[in-house]
Short mmCIF file of C-alpha atoms in Angstrom, two decimals:
data_model
loop_
_atom_site.label_atom_id
_atom_site.label_comp_id
_atom_site.label_asym_id
_atom_site.label_seq_id
_atom_site.Cartn_x
_atom_site.Cartn_y
_atom_site.Cartn_z
CA MET A 43 0.00 0.00 0.00
CA PHE A 44 2.73 2.44 0.92
CA GLN A 45 5.24 1.26 -1.62
CA PHE A 46 5.98 4.81 -2.70
CA LEU A 47 7.55 5.45 0.72
CA ARG A 48 10.12 2.67 0.37
CA PRO A 49 13.53 3.72 -0.87
CA ASP A 50 14.35 2.47 -4.34
CA PRO A 51 17.45 0.24 -4.16
CA VAL A 52 18.14 0.66 -7.89
CA LYS A 53 18.27 4.42 -7.55
CA ARG A 54 20.73 4.14 -4.65
CA MET A 55 22.89 1.68 -6.60
CA LYS A 56 22.92 3.90 -9.70
CA LYS A 57 24.06 6.82 -7.57
CA ARG A 58 26.91 4.69 -6.21
CA TYR A 59 27.74 3.51 -9.75
CA ASN A 60 28.00 7.08 -11.01
CA ALA A 61 30.23 8.03 -8.07
CA MET A 62 32.50 5.08 -8.86
CA LEU A 63 32.77 6.13 -12.50
CA GLU A 64 33.71 9.62 -11.40
CA GLN A 65 36.39 8.24 -9.07
CA ALA A 66 37.74 6.13 -11.92
CA MET A 67 37.87 9.15 -14.21
CA LEU A 68 39.77 11.17 -11.62
CA ALA A 69 42.22 8.32 -11.05
CA GLN A 70 42.82 8.12 -14.80
CA ARG A 71 43.45 11.86 -14.98
CA ARG A 72 46.01 11.54 -12.17
CA GLY A 73 47.75 8.84 -14.18
CA ASP A 74 46.92 6.07 -11.70
CA ILE A 75 45.91 3.46 -14.24
CA ARG A 76 45.90 0.59 -11.74
CA SER A 77 43.32 2.32 -9.53
CA TYR A 78 41.34 3.31 -12.61
CA SER A 79 41.10 -0.28 -13.79
CA MET A 80 40.18 -1.62 -10.33
CA ILE A 81 37.46 0.98 -9.79
CA SER A 82 36.13 0.45 -13.31
CA ALA A 83 35.94 -3.30 -12.76
CA ASP A 84 34.04 -2.76 -9.50
CA ALA A 85 31.70 -0.34 -11.26
CA GLU A 86 31.01 -2.87 -14.03
CA ALA A 87 30.23 -5.54 -11.44
CA LEU A 88 27.83 -3.14 -9.74
CA TRP A 89 26.20 -2.38 -13.11
CA GLY A 90 25.59 -6.10 -13.58
CA GLU A 91 23.87 -6.22 -10.19
CA ILE A 92 21.74 -3.22 -11.14
CA ARG A 93 20.63 -4.85 -14.40
CA GLU A 94 19.78 -8.10 -12.61
CA LEU A 95 17.76 -6.25 -9.98
CA GLN A 96 15.90 -4.33 -12.68
CA ARG A 97 15.08 -7.59 -14.47
CA THR A 98 13.67 -9.12 -11.31
CA GLN A 99 11.61 -6.01 -10.59
CA GLN A 100 10.14 -6.00 -14.11
CA SER A 101 9.15 -9.64 -13.95
CA LYS A 102 7.05 -9.09 -10.80
#
């Protein structure tokens, strides 16, 4: 009934994903390629989780 009051986990995860991409970009600009690649890999893993969560929400 009050589903509109629940926080949206996808929205929170997308916000974290965007922050990770920004961190990766800044690491790349600093020339820290190792950190850039690690953060990018973590961000891609998070994106996979987001897509899976969206799929499960759509199927309900």
